[in-house]
Coordinates of C-alpha atoms in Angstrom, one line a residue:
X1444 CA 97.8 126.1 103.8
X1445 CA 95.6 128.9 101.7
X1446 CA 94.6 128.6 98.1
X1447 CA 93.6 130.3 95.1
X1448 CA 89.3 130.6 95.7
X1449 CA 89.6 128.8 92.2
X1450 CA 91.7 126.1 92.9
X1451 CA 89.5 125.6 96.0
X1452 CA 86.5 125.4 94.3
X1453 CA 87.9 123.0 91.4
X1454 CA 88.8 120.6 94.5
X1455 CA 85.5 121.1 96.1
X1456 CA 83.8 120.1 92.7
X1457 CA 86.0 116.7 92.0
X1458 CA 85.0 115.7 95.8
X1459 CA 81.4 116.5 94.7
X1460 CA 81.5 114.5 91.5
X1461 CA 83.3 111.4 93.1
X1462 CA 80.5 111.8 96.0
X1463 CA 77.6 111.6 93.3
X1464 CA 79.3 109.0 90.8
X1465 CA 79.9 106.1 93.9
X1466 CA 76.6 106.6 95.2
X1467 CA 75.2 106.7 91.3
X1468 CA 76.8 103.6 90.7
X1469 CA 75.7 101.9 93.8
X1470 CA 72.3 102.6 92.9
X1471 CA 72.9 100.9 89.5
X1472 CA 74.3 97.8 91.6
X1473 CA 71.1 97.9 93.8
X1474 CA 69.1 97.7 90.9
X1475 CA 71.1 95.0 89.3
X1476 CA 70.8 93.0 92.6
X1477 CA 66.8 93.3 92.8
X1478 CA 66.4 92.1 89.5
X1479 CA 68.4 89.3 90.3
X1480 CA 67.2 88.6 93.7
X1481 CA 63.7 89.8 93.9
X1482 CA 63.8 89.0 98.2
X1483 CA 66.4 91.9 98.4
X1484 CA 63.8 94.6 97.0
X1485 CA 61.0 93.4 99.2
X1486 CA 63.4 93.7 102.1
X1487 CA 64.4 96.9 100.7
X1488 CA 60.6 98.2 101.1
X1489 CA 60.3 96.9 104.6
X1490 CA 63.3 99.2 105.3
X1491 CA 61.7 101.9 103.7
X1492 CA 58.4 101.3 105.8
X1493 CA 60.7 101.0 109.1
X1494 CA 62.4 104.3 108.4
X1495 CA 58.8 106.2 108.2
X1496 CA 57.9 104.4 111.4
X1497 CA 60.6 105.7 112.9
X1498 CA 59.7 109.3 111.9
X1499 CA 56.8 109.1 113.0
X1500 CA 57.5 107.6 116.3
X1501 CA 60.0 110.7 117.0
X1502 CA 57.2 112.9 116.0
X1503 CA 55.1 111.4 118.6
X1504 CA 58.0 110.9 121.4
X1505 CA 55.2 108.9 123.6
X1506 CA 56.7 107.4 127.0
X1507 CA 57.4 104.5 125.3
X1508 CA 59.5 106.0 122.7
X1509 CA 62.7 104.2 123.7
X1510 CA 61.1 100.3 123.9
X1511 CA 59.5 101.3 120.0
X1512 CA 62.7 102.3 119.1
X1513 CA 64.6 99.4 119.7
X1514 CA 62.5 97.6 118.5
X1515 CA 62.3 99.3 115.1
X1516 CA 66.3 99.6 115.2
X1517 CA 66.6 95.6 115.6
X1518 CA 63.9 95.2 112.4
X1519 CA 66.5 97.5 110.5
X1520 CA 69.6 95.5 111.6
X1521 CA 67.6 92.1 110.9
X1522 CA 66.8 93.6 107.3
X1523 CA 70.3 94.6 106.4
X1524 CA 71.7 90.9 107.8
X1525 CA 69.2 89.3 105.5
X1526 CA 70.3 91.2 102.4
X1527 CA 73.9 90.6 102.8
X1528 CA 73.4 87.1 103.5
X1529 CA 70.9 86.9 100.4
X1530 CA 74.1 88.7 98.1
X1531 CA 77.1 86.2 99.4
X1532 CA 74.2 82.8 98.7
X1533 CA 74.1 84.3 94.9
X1534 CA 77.8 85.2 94.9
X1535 CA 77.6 89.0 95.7
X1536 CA 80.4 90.8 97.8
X1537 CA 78.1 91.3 101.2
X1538 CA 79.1 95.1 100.9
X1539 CA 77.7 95.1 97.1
X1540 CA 75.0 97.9 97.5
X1541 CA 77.3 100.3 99.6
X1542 CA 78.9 103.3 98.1
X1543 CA 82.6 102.8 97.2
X1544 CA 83.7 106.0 97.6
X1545 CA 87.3 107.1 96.3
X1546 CA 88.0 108.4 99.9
X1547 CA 86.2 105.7 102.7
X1548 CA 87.0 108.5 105.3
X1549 CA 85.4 110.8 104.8
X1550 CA 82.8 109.1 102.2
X1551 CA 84.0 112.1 99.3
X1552 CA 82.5 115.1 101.7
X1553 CA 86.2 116.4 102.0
X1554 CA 85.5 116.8 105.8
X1555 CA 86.3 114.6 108.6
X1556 CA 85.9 115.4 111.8
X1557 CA 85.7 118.6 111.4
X1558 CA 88.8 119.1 109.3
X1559 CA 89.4 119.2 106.1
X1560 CA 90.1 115.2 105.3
X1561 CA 93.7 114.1 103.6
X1562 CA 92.2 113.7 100.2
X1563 CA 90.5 117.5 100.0
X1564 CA 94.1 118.7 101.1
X1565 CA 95.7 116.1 98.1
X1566 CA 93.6 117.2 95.7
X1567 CA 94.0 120.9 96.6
X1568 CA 97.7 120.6 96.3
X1569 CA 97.5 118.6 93.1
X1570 CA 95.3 121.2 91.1
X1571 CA 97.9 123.8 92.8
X1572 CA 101.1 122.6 91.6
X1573 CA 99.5 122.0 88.4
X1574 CA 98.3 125.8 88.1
X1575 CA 102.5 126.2 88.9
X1576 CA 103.8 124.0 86.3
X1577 CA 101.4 125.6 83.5
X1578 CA 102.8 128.8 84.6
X1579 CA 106.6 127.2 84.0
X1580 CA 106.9 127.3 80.9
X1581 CA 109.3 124.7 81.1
X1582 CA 110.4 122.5 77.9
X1583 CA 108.4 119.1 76.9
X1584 CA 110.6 116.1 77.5
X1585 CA 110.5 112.5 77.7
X1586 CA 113.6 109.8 78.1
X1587 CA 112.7 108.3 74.7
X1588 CA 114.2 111.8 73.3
X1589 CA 117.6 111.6 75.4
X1590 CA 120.6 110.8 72.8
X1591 CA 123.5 109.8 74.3
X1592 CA 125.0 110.0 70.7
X1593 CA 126.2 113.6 71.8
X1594 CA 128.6 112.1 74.9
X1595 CA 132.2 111.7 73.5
X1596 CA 135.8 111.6 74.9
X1597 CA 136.4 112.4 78.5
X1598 CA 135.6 115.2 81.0
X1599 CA 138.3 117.5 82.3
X1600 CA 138.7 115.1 85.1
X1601 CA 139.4 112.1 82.9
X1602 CA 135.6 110.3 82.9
X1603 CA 134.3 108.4 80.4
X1604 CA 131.6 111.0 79.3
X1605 CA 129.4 108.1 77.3
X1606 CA 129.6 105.5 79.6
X1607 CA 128.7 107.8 83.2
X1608 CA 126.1 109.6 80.8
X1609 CA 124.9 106.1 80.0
X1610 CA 125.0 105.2 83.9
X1611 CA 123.2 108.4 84.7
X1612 CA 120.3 107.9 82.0
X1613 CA 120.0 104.3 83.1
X1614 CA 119.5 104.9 87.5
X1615 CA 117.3 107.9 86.0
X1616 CA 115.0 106.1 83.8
X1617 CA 114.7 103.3 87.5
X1618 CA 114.4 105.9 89.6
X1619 CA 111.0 107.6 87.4
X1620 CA 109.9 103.9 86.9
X1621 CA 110.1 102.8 90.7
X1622 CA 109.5 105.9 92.3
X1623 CA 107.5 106.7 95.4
X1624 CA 107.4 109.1 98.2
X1625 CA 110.2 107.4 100.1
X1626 CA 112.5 107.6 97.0
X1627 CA 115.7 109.5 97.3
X1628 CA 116.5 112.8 96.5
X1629 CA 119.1 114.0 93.5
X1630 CA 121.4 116.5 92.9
X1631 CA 122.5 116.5 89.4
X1632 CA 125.7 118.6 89.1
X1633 CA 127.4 119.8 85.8
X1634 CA 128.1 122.9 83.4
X1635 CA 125.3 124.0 81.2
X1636 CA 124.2 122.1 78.0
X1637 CA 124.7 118.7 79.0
X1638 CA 121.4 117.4 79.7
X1639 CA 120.6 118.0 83.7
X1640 CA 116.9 119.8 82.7
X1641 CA 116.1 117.5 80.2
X1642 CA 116.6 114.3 82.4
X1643 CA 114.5 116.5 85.1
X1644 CA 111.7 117.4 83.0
X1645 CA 111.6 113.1 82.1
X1646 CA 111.7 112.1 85.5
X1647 CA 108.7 115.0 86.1
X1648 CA 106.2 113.4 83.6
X1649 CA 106.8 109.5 83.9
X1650 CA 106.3 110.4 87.6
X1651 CA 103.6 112.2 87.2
X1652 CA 101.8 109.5 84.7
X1653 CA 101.9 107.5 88.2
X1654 CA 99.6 109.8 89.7
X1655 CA 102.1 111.6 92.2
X1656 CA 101.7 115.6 91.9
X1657 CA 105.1 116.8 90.9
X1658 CA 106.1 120.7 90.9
X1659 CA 108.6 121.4 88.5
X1660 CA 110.2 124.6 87.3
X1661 CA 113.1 127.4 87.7
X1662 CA 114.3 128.5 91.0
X1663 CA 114.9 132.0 90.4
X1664 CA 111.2 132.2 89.1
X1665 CA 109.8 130.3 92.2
X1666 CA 112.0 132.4 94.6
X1667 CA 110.7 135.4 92.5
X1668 CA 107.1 134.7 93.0
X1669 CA 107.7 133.4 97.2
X1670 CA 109.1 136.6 97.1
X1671 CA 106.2 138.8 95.5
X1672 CA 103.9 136.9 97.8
X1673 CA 106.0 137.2 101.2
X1674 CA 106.1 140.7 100.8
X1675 CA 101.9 141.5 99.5
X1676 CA 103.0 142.1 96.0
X1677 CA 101.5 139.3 94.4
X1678 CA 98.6 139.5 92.5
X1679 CA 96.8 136.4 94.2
X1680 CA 97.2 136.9 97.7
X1681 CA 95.2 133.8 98.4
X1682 CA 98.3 131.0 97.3
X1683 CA 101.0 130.0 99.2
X1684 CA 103.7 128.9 96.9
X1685 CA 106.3 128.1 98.9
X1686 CA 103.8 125.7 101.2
X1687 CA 102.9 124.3 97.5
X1688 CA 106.7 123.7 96.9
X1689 CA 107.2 122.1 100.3
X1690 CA 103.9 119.5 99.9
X1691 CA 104.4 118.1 96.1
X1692 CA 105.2 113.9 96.3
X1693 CA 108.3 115.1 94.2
X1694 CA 109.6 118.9 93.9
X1695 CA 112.5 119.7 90.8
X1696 CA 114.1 123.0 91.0
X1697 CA 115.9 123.8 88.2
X1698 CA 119.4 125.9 88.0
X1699 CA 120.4 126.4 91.5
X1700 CA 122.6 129.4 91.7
X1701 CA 121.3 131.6 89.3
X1702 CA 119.6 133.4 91.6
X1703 CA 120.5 136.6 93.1
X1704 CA 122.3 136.1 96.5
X1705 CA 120.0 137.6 99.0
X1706 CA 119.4 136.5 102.9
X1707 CA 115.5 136.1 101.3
X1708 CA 116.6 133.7 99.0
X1709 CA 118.7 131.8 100.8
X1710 CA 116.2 131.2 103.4
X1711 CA 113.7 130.1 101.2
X1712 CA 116.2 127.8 99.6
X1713 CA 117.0 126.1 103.2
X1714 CA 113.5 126.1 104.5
X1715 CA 112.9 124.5 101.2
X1716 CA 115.1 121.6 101.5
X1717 CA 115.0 121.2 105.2
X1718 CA 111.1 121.3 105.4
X1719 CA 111.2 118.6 102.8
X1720 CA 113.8 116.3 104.3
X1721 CA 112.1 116.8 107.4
X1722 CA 108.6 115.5 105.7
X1723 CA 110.6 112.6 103.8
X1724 CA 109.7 114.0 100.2
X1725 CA 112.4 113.5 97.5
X1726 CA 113.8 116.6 95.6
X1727 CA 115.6 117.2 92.6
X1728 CA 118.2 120.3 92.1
X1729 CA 120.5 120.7 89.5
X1730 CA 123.0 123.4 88.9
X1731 CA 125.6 124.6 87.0
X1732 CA 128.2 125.3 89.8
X1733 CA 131.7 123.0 90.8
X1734 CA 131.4 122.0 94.0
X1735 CA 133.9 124.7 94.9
X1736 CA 131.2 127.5 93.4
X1737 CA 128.3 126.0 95.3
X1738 CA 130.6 126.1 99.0
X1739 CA 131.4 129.5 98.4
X1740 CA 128.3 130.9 97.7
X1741 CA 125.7 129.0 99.8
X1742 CA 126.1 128.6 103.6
X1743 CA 127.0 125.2 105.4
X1744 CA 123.5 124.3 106.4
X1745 CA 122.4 124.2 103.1
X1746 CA 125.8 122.8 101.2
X1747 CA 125.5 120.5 104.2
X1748 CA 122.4 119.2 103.6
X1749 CA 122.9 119.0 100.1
X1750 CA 125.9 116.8 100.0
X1751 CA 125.2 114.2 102.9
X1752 CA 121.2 113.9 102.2
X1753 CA 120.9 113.8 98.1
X1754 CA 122.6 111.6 95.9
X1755 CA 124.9 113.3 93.7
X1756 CA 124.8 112.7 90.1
X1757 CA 127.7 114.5 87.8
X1758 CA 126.5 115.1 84.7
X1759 CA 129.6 115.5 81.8
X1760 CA 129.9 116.4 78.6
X1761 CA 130.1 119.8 75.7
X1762 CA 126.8 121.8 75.6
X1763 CA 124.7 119.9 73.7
X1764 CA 122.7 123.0 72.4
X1765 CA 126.3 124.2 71.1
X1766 CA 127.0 120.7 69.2
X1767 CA 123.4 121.2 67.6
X1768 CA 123.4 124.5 66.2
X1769 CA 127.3 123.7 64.7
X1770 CA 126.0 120.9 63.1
X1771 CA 123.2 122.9 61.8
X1772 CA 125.6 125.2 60.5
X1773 CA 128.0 122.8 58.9

């Protein structure tokens, strides 16, 4: 996957900083340790003094170059057994002095193997999907700000619109609370107004006080913007949105079917959702559409997917932002 050159080096720089603060701090441990078990710093010169042996017995290379060098390896080995026996006598961890880097891996290089290690390629997509979501300009919202005093009477089909909104707020509020990567995914059906972006947008940011990286925003504009770049219109050629959709712990997508119907689109839509099922990372649609709307306009390996894979959640209810401004009014 590609990335914005600054988004790279914003990655590149945490790695750095994570590198420099573990091994700062274990050098604050090692002087802790020495002050506290003055044997540990005199077998900490002898190391030292091994070390320039050995430098300058490669600088020699003499015939006997590999006896010396055992011989100098099993002095080192000696010396490190001593000190970890030396921190677990005066109640030290044996590993004490090591580096406890945030990524043991790759030791915070952002490298391994070769490759660029699982952590450079989390932290990548993290700072990625947070460059999308500042670009969203989606609405702030929390659960603590979800009133279910606007849920009265009954739906056209007869449901109790307080007590399934209750249900709905309720397995929502559980869901964001227990999440992880294996959680399911949701589709949260209704007309507009009654609450499907708000519960969204709540979900998004108690998830993503857990630490997961959660990409949030409109459809339409993400289609708009896979589109631009798909096509060399986009004015950083560098990202890959759609990649940055597909990788997020938890992706929301916010008013299916208000796009334009276009074979683009709706192959972006079902690479979308069948890239992500394929990878086991929950989703979250909502849309405005019956059930009849979304069959008529989206093909069967999407509705398909769609309906046997996510858990549906109905949302009912009059549009709230209607009930607001009439009792503003009145």
């Amino acid at each position: 996957m590609s990335f914005d050159k600054h988004i790279y080096e914003k990655a590149e720089n945490e790695i750095k900083q994570n590198r420099l603060r573990a091994e700062r701090e274990a050098e604050e441990r090692a002087l802790d340790a020495e002050r506290k078990i003055p044997e540990i710093k005199e077998i900490t010169n002898e190391l030292s003094r091994t070390s320039i042996e050995l430098s300058k017995l490669i600088l020699k290379n003499k015939g006997d170059f590999n006896e010396n060098f055992e011989k100098i390896k099993n002095r080192n080995i000696q010396g490190q057994e001593m000190i970890r026996s030396l921190l677990t006598e005066n109640g030290y961890p044996a590993d004490y002095l090591e580096p406890r880097y945030s990524c043991p891996k790759c030791r915070d290089k952002g490298f391994y193997e070769g490759q660029r290690c699982s952590c450079f390629e989390r932290l990548l997509t993290r700072f990625a999907v947070e460059k999308l979501n500042s670009e969203a300009n989606m609405p702030d919202c929390d659960f603590e700000h979800f009133s279910l005093s606007y849920y009265e009477g009954r739906s056209d089909s007869g449901v109790d619109c307080f007590k399934r909104m209750s249900e709905n707020l309720g397995f929502c509020r559980q869901y964001a609370e227990r999440f992880s990567a294996k959680s399911s995914s949701l589709f949260l059906l209704g007309k507009t107004g009654v609450g499907k972006t708000h519960v969204s947008l709540s979900i998004a940011k108690e998830v993503i006080k857990h630490g997961f990286t959660v990409a949030y925003g409109s459809l339409l504009n993400y289609l708009r913007i896979i589109e631009k770049e798909h096509f060399g219109r986009s004015e950083n050629p560098e990202t890959d949105t759609l990649q940055i959709l597909i990788a997020a712990d938890l992706l929301i997508l916010d008013d299916l079917g208000s796009e334009f119907r276009t074979s683009f689109y709706e192959s972006v839509i079902y690479n979308i959702i069948n890239s992500r099922i394929n990878l086991g990372l929950p989703t979250i649609i909502s849309s405005n559409l019956s059930v009849s709307e979304l069959q008529k306009n989206y093909n069967d390996r999407i509705i398909s997917r769609l309906f046997s894979v996510y858990r549906i959640l109905p949302f009912v209810g009059e549009d709230i932002r209607q009930i607001k401004r009439l009792n503003e009014e009145f």
